[in-house]
């Protein structure tokens, strides 16, 4: 499935999320089962499966990780994304990840809400940086009709985005625990 | 997904969690990560006269990743560096009954062992070189 095609949106990482959400709502309304009361069963079934597809497309596009994965898959890099297939992160980057996770663990253990909040801010900043880097690595390539060879460089950036998302998730959990 | 009893045991009572002095020339540090899950794993060995006398780990990841590295440190202690090099991820999979979707966690642990040994060897080589000069 191409979630961009389903919502009739241009294939881009730097997506207009407001427009994507509006498309999702609009199509969901059009395909709502209430509008198919009394319609032939095959039409009802078709509308239902289209509605499911529209929901899936919106879920895939609103999450930057899934959006990047979708673009890379659709560009012929399916076999290089996910599980153990992605390139190993650099030692320096892993050191930063380890330090951030250990700092969060310490802040959690000492119930230091200010430090946990600091990690949340740090994770948000990392997430923003990774998203911007991905947009720079993906969108100009797509605009110029480039493909897998040029987009391969975006895979390590997707890794950075996932690490940032994990840090944010853990930091938010810690925040909840301290409340 | 159901974890095996052995995974749960290592997850709840991880062995050898901690840090060794990474600047100690007898300590090798392996730092590896799985970007697809956002996991990071550090595994360290301390070697004396060719034998691994201590091993520590720190893993931020799922239960299987924690269990794989915890088990690895248990296995490493008392082994020679050469024996340690022979540890295969498939042995970890077997011992912990890891399901197919979690095999990559054992691969990560094997990578961490290899990377710690490589770091230890690089330190020894540069020490020998320094001594020769």
CSV table of C-alpha atoms in Angstrom, one decimal:
chain,number,residue,atom,x,y,z
A,1,UNK,CA,0.0,0.0,0.0
A,2,UNK,CA,1.2,3.5,-0.8
A,3,UNK,CA,-0.2,5.7,2.0
A,4,UNK,CA,0.5,8.9,0.0
A,5,UNK,CA,-1.5,7.6,-2.9
A,6,UNK,CA,-4.3,6.5,-0.6
A,7,UNK,CA,-4.6,10.1,0.7
A,8,UNK,CA,-3.8,11.7,-2.6
A,9,UNK,CA,-0.8,13.5,-1.3
A,10,UNK,CA,2.6,14.1,-2.8
A,11,UNK,CA,5.3,11.6,-1.6
A,12,UNK,CA,7.4,13.7,0.7
A,13,UNK,CA,8.9,13.4,4.2
A,14,UNK,CA,8.3,17.0,4.9
A,15,UNK,CA,4.5,16.5,4.7
A,16,UNK,CA,1.8,19.1,5.4
A,17,UNK,CA,0.3,17.2,8.3
A,18,UNK,CA,-2.7,19.5,8.6
A,19,UNK,CA,-3.5,18.7,4.9
A,20,UNK,CA,-3.0,15.0,5.5
A,21,UNK,CA,-5.3,15.0,8.5
A,22,UNK,CA,-8.0,17.0,6.5
A,23,UNK,CA,-7.8,14.4,3.7
A,24,UNK,CA,-8.1,11.6,6.2
A,25,UNK,CA,-11.2,13.1,7.7
A,26,UNK,CA,-12.8,14.0,4.4
A,27,UNK,CA,-12.3,10.5,3.0
A,28,UNK,CA,-13.4,8.8,6.2
A,29,UNK,CA,-16.7,10.8,6.0
A,30,UNK,CA,-17.2,9.9,2.4
A,31,UNK,CA,-16.6,6.2,3.1
A,32,UNK,CA,-18.6,6.1,6.4
A,33,UNK,CA,-20.9,3.0,6.6
A,34,UNK,CA,-23.9,5.3,7.4
A,35,UNK,CA,-23.6,6.5,3.8
A,36,UNK,CA,-23.9,3.0,2.5
A,37,UNK,CA,-27.0,1.9,4.3
A,38,UNK,CA,-29.1,0.2,1.6
A,39,UNK,CA,-26.3,0.0,-0.9
A,40,UNK,CA,-25.4,-3.3,-2.6
A,41,UNK,CA,-23.3,-5.6,-0.4
A,42,UNK,CA,-20.3,-5.5,-2.7
A,43,UNK,CA,-20.3,-1.6,-2.6
A,44,UNK,CA,-20.6,-1.7,1.2
A,45,UNK,CA,-17.6,-4.1,1.5
A,46,UNK,CA,-15.5,-2.0,-0.9
A,47,UNK,CA,-16.3,1.2,1.1
A,48,UNK,CA,-15.3,-0.6,4.3
A,49,UNK,CA,-12.0,-1.9,3.0
A,50,UNK,CA,-11.2,1.6,1.5
A,51,UNK,CA,-12.0,3.1,4.9
A,52,UNK,CA,-9.6,0.7,6.7
A,53,UNK,CA,-7.0,1.6,4.1
A,54,UNK,CA,-7.5,5.3,4.7
A,55,UNK,CA,-7.1,4.9,8.4
A,56,UNK,CA,-3.9,2.8,7.9
A,57,UNK,CA,-2.5,5.4,5.6
A,58,UNK,CA,-3.1,8.2,8.1
A,59,UNK,CA,-1.5,6.2,10.9
A,60,UNK,CA,1.5,5.6,8.6
A,61,UNK,CA,1.9,9.2,7.6
A,62,UNK,CA,1.4,11.0,10.9
A,63,UNK,CA,4.2,9.1,12.5
A,64,UNK,CA,7.6,10.4,11.2
A,65,UNK,CA,9.3,7.0,11.7
A,66,UNK,CA,6.6,5.1,9.7
A,67,UNK,CA,6.5,7.9,7.1
A,68,UNK,CA,10.2,7.6,6.5
A,69,UNK,CA,9.9,3.8,6.4
A,70,UNK,CA,7.1,4.0,3.9
A,71,UNK,CA,9.1,6.3,1.6
A,72,UNK,CA,12.2,4.1,1.7
A,73,UNK,CA,10.2,0.9,1.1
A,74,UNK,CA,8.3,2.4,-1.8
A,75,UNK,CA,11.6,3.6,-3.3
A,76,UNK,CA,12.9,0.0,-3.5
A,77,UNK,CA,14.9,-0.1,-0.2
A,78,UNK,CA,12.4,-2.6,1.4
A,79,UNK,CA,15.2,-5.1,2.0
A,80,UNK,CA,17.5,-2.6,3.7
A,81,UNK,CA,15.1,-1.2,6.3
A,82,UNK,CA,14.2,-2.8,9.6
A,83,UNK,CA,15.4,-5.5,12.0
A,84,UNK,CA,19.1,-6.2,11.7
A,85,UNK,CA,19.4,-5.1,8.1
A,86,UNK,CA,20.3,-1.4,8.8
A,87,UNK,CA,23.9,-0.3,9.0
A,88,UNK,CA,25.5,-0.3,12.4
A,89,UNK,CA,25.5,3.1,14.1
A,90,UNK,CA,28.9,4.7,14.7
A,91,UNK,CA,30.7,4.3,18.0
A,92,UNK,CA,30.5,8.0,18.8
A,93,UNK,CA,26.8,8.1,18.2
A,94,UNK,CA,26.2,5.0,20.4
A,95,UNK,CA,28.3,6.6,23.1
A,96,UNK,CA,25.9,9.6,23.1
A,97,UNK,CA,22.9,7.3,23.2
A,98,UNK,CA,24.3,5.3,26.1
A,99,UNK,CA,25.2,8.5,28.1
A,100,UNK,CA,21.7,9.9,27.6
A,101,UNK,CA,20.0,6.7,28.7
A,102,UNK,CA,22.3,6.4,31.7
A,103,UNK,CA,21.6,10.1,32.7
A,104,UNK,CA,17.9,9.4,32.5
A,105,UNK,CA,18.2,6.2,34.6
A,106,UNK,CA,20.1,8.2,37.3
A,107,UNK,CA,17.6,11.0,37.2
A,108,UNK,CA,14.8,8.4,37.6
A,109,UNK,CA,16.5,6.6,40.4
A,110,UNK,CA,17.1,9.9,42.3
A,111,UNK,CA,13.6,11.0,41.5
A,112,UNK,CA,15.0,14.2,40.1
A,113,UNK,CA,12.1,15.7,38.1
A,114,UNK,CA,14.1,18.7,36.8
A,115,UNK,CA,16.7,16.4,35.3
A,116,UNK,CA,14.1,14.1,33.8
A,117,UNK,CA,12.5,17.2,32.2
A,118,UNK,CA,15.9,18.1,30.9
A,119,UNK,CA,16.1,14.7,29.2
A,120,UNK,CA,12.6,15.2,27.7
A,121,UNK,CA,13.8,18.6,26.2
A,122,UNK,CA,17.0,17.0,24.9
A,123,UNK,CA,15.0,14.1,23.3
A,124,UNK,CA,12.6,16.5,21.7
A,125,UNK,CA,15.5,18.5,20.3
A,126,UNK,CA,17.1,15.3,18.9
A,127,UNK,CA,13.8,14.3,17.4
A,128,UNK,CA,13.5,17.6,15.6
A,129,UNK,CA,17.1,17.5,14.4
A,130,UNK,CA,16.6,14.0,13.0
A,131,UNK,CA,13.3,14.9,11.3
A,132,UNK,CA,14.9,17.9,9.6
A,133,UNK,CA,17.9,15.9,8.6
A,134,UNK,CA,15.6,13.2,7.0
A,135,UNK,CA,13.6,15.9,5.1
A,136,UNK,CA,16.9,17.2,3.7
A,137,UNK,CA,18.1,13.8,2.7
A,138,UNK,CA,14.8,12.6,1.2
A,139,UNK,CA,12.8,15.4,-0.3
A,140,UNK,CA,15.3,16.9,-2.7
A,141,UNK,CA,16.0,13.4,-4.1
A,142,UNK,CA,12.3,12.7,-4.6
A,143,UNK,CA,11.8,16.2,-6.2
A,144,UNK,CA,14.5,15.4,-8.7
A,145,UNK,CA,13.1,11.9,-9.5
A,146,UNK,CA,16.0,10.1,-7.7
A,147,UNK,CA,15.7,6.6,-6.3
A,148,UNK,CA,17.2,3.9,-4.1
A,149,UNK,CA,20.8,4.8,-4.7
A,150,UNK,CA,20.4,8.4,-3.5
A,151,UNK,CA,18.0,7.6,-0.7
A,152,UNK,CA,20.2,4.9,0.9
A,153,UNK,CA,22.0,7.7,2.8
A,154,UNK,CA,18.7,8.4,4.7
A,155,UNK,CA,18.7,5.0,6.4
A,156,UNK,CA,21.2,5.9,9.2
A,157,UNK,CA,19.2,9.1,9.8
A,158,UNK,CA,16.1,7.0,10.3
A,159,UNK,CA,18.1,5.1,13.0
A,160,UNK,CA,18.8,8.4,14.7
A,161,UNK,CA,15.1,9.3,14.6
A,162,UNK,CA,14.2,5.9,16.2
A,163,UNK,CA,16.8,6.4,19.0
A,164,UNK,CA,15.5,9.9,19.7
A,165,UNK,CA,11.9,8.6,19.8
A,166,UNK,CA,12.9,5.8,22.2
A,167,UNK,CA,14.7,8.3,24.5
A,168,UNK,CA,11.6,10.6,24.4
A,169,UNK,CA,9.3,7.7,25.2
A,170,UNK,CA,11.4,6.5,28.1
A,171,UNK,CA,11.8,10.1,29.4
A,172,UNK,CA,8.1,10.7,29.3
A,173,UNK,CA,7.4,7.4,31.1
A,174,UNK,CA,9.9,8.6,33.8
A,175,UNK,CA,8.0,11.9,34.0
A,176,UNK,CA,4.7,10.1,34.5
A,177,UNK,CA,6.2,7.9,37.2
A,178,UNK,CA,7.4,11.0,39.1
A,179,UNK,CA,4.1,12.7,39.0
B,1,UNK,CA,4.6,-12.2,23.1
B,2,UNK,CA,5.5,-14.7,25.8
B,3,UNK,CA,9.0,-14.7,27.1
B,4,UNK,CA,10.7,-17.9,28.2
B,5,UNK,CA,11.3,-18.5,31.9
B,6,UNK,CA,15.0,-18.1,31.4
B,7,UNK,CA,14.6,-14.7,29.7
B,8,UNK,CA,12.3,-13.5,32.5
B,9,UNK,CA,14.9,-14.7,35.1
B,10,UNK,CA,17.7,-12.8,33.4
B,11,UNK,CA,15.5,-9.8,32.9
B,12,UNK,CA,14.4,-9.7,36.5
B,13,UNK,CA,17.8,-10.7,38.0
B,14,UNK,CA,20.3,-9.5,35.4
B,15,UNK,CA,23.8,-10.8,36.2
B,16,UNK,CA,26.9,-8.6,36.1
B,17,UNK,CA,25.2,-5.3,35.4
B,18,UNK,CA,27.7,-2.5,35.7
B,19,UNK,CA,30.8,-0.8,34.4
B,20,UNK,CA,34.5,-1.6,34.2
B,21,UNK,CA,37.1,1.1,33.8
B,22,UNK,CA,37.2,1.6,30.1
B,23,UNK,CA,40.6,3.3,30.3
B,24,UNK,CA,42.2,0.2,32.0
B,25,UNK,CA,44.4,-1.4,29.4
B,26,UNK,CA,43.2,-4.9,30.4
B,27,UNK,CA,39.6,-3.9,29.8
B,28,UNK,CA,37.9,-4.3,26.4
B,29,UNK,CA,34.7,-2.4,25.8
B,30,UNK,CA,32.1,-3.3,23.1
B,31,UNK,CA,29.4,-0.8,22.3
B,32,UNK,CA,26.7,-1.9,19.8
B,33,UNK,CA,23.2,-0.9,18.8
B,34,UNK,CA,20.2,-2.1,16.9
B,35,UNK,CA,18.8,1.0,15.2
B,36,UNK,CA,15.6,-0.7,14.1
B,37,UNK,CA,14.6,-1.1,17.8
B,38,UNK,CA,16.5,1.8,19.4
B,39,UNK,CA,18.5,-0.6,21.6
B,40,UNK,CA,22.0,0.0,22.9
B,41,UNK,CA,24.3,-2.5,24.6
B,42,UNK,CA,27.6,-2.1,26.3
B,43,UNK,CA,29.6,-5.2,27.2
B,44,UNK,CA,33.0,-5.1,28.9
B,45,UNK,CA,35.6,-7.8,29.7
B,46,UNK,CA,38.6,-7.7,32.0
B,47,UNK,CA,41.4,-10.0,30.9
B,48,UNK,CA,44.3,-11.2,33.0
B,49,UNK,CA,46.9,-13.6,31.6
B,50,UNK,CA,44.7,-14.4,28.7
B,51,UNK,CA,41.7,-15.3,30.8
B,52,UNK,CA,38.5,-13.3,31.2
B,53,UNK,CA,38.3,-12.6,35.0
B,54,UNK,CA,35.4,-10.2,34.9
B,55,UNK,CA,32.6,-9.2,32.6
B,56,UNK,CA,29.9,-6.5,32.9
B,57,UNK,CA,27.1,-5.2,30.8
B,58,UNK,CA,24.6,-2.5,30.5
B,59,UNK,CA,21.7,-2.8,28.0
B,60,UNK,CA,18.8,-0.5,27.3
B,61,UNK,CA,16.4,-2.5,25.2
B,62,UNK,CA,13.8,-5.3,25.3
B,63,UNK,CA,13.8,-8.3,27.7
B,64,UNK,CA,15.5,-10.5,25.1
B,65,UNK,CA,18.3,-8.0,24.6
B,66,UNK,CA,18.9,-7.7,28.3
B,67,UNK,CA,18.8,-11.5,28.8
B,68,UNK,CA,21.1,-12.2,25.9
B,69,UNK,CA,23.8,-9.8,27.2
B,70,UNK,CA,23.3,-11.0,30.8
B,71,UNK,CA,23.8,-14.6,29.7
B,72,UNK,CA,26.8,-13.6,27.6
B,73,UNK,CA,28.6,-12.1,30.6
B,74,UNK,CA,27.9,-15.3,32.6
B,75,UNK,CA,29.5,-17.4,29.9
B,76,UNK,CA,32.5,-15.1,29.4
B,77,UNK,CA,33.8,-15.3,32.9
B,78,UNK,CA,36.6,-17.8,33.2
B,79,UNK,CA,37.0,-18.3,29.5
B,80,UNK,CA,40.1,-17.5,27.5
B,81,UNK,CA,39.8,-14.8,24.9
B,82,UNK,CA,40.0,-17.4,22.2
B,83,UNK,CA,37.2,-19.4,23.7
B,84,UNK,CA,35.1,-16.3,24.1
B,85,UNK,CA,35.5,-15.6,20.5
B,86,UNK,CA,33.8,-18.9,19.7
B,87,UNK,CA,30.6,-18.0,21.4
B,88,UNK,CA,27.8,-18.0,18.8
B,89,UNK,CA,24.5,-16.3,18.9
B,90,UNK,CA,22.8,-19.6,18.1
B,91,UNK,CA,23.9,-20.9,21.5
B,92,UNK,CA,22.3,-17.9,23.1
B,93,UNK,CA,19.1,-18.5,21.1
B,94,UNK,CA,19.1,-22.1,22.3
B,95,UNK,CA,19.7,-21.4,25.9
B,96,UNK,CA,17.1,-18.7,26.2
B,97,UNK,CA,14.6,-20.2,23.8
B,98,UNK,CA,14.4,-17.0,21.8
B,99,UNK,CA,11.6,-16.9,19.2
B,100,UNK,CA,12.6,-16.0,15.6
B,101,UNK,CA,11.6,-12.3,16.0
B,102,UNK,CA,14.1,-12.0,18.8
B,103,UNK,CA,17.1,-13.7,17.2
B,104,UNK,CA,18.5,-10.3,16.3
B,105,UNK,CA,18.9,-9.7,20.1
B,106,UNK,CA,21.3,-12.6,20.3
B,107,UNK,CA,23.2,-11.4,17.2
B,108,UNK,CA,23.6,-8.1,19.0
B,109,UNK,CA,25.1,-9.8,22.1
B,110,UNK,CA,27.5,-11.8,19.8
B,111,UNK,CA,28.5,-8.5,18.1
B,112,UNK,CA,29.1,-6.9,21.6
B,113,UNK,CA,31.4,-9.8,22.6
B,114,UNK,CA,33.4,-9.5,19.3
B,115,UNK,CA,33.6,-5.8,19.6
B,116,UNK,CA,34.8,-6.0,23.3
B,117,UNK,CA,37.5,-8.5,22.3
B,118,UNK,CA,38.6,-6.3,19.3
B,119,UNK,CA,38.9,-3.3,21.6
B,120,UNK,CA,41.0,-5.3,24.1
B,121,UNK,CA,43.3,-6.6,21.4
B,122,UNK,CA,43.7,-3.1,19.9
B,123,UNK,CA,44.7,-1.8,23.4
B,124,UNK,CA,47.2,-4.7,23.8
B,125,UNK,CA,48.7,-4.1,20.3
B,126,UNK,CA,49.2,-0.4,21.0
B,127,UNK,CA,50.7,-1.1,24.4
B,128,UNK,CA,53.2,-3.5,22.8
B,129,UNK,CA,54.0,-1.0,20.1
B,130,UNK,CA,54.6,1.7,22.8
B,131,UNK,CA,56.8,-0.7,24.7
B,132,UNK,CA,58.9,-1.5,21.6
B,133,UNK,CA,59.5,2.1,20.8
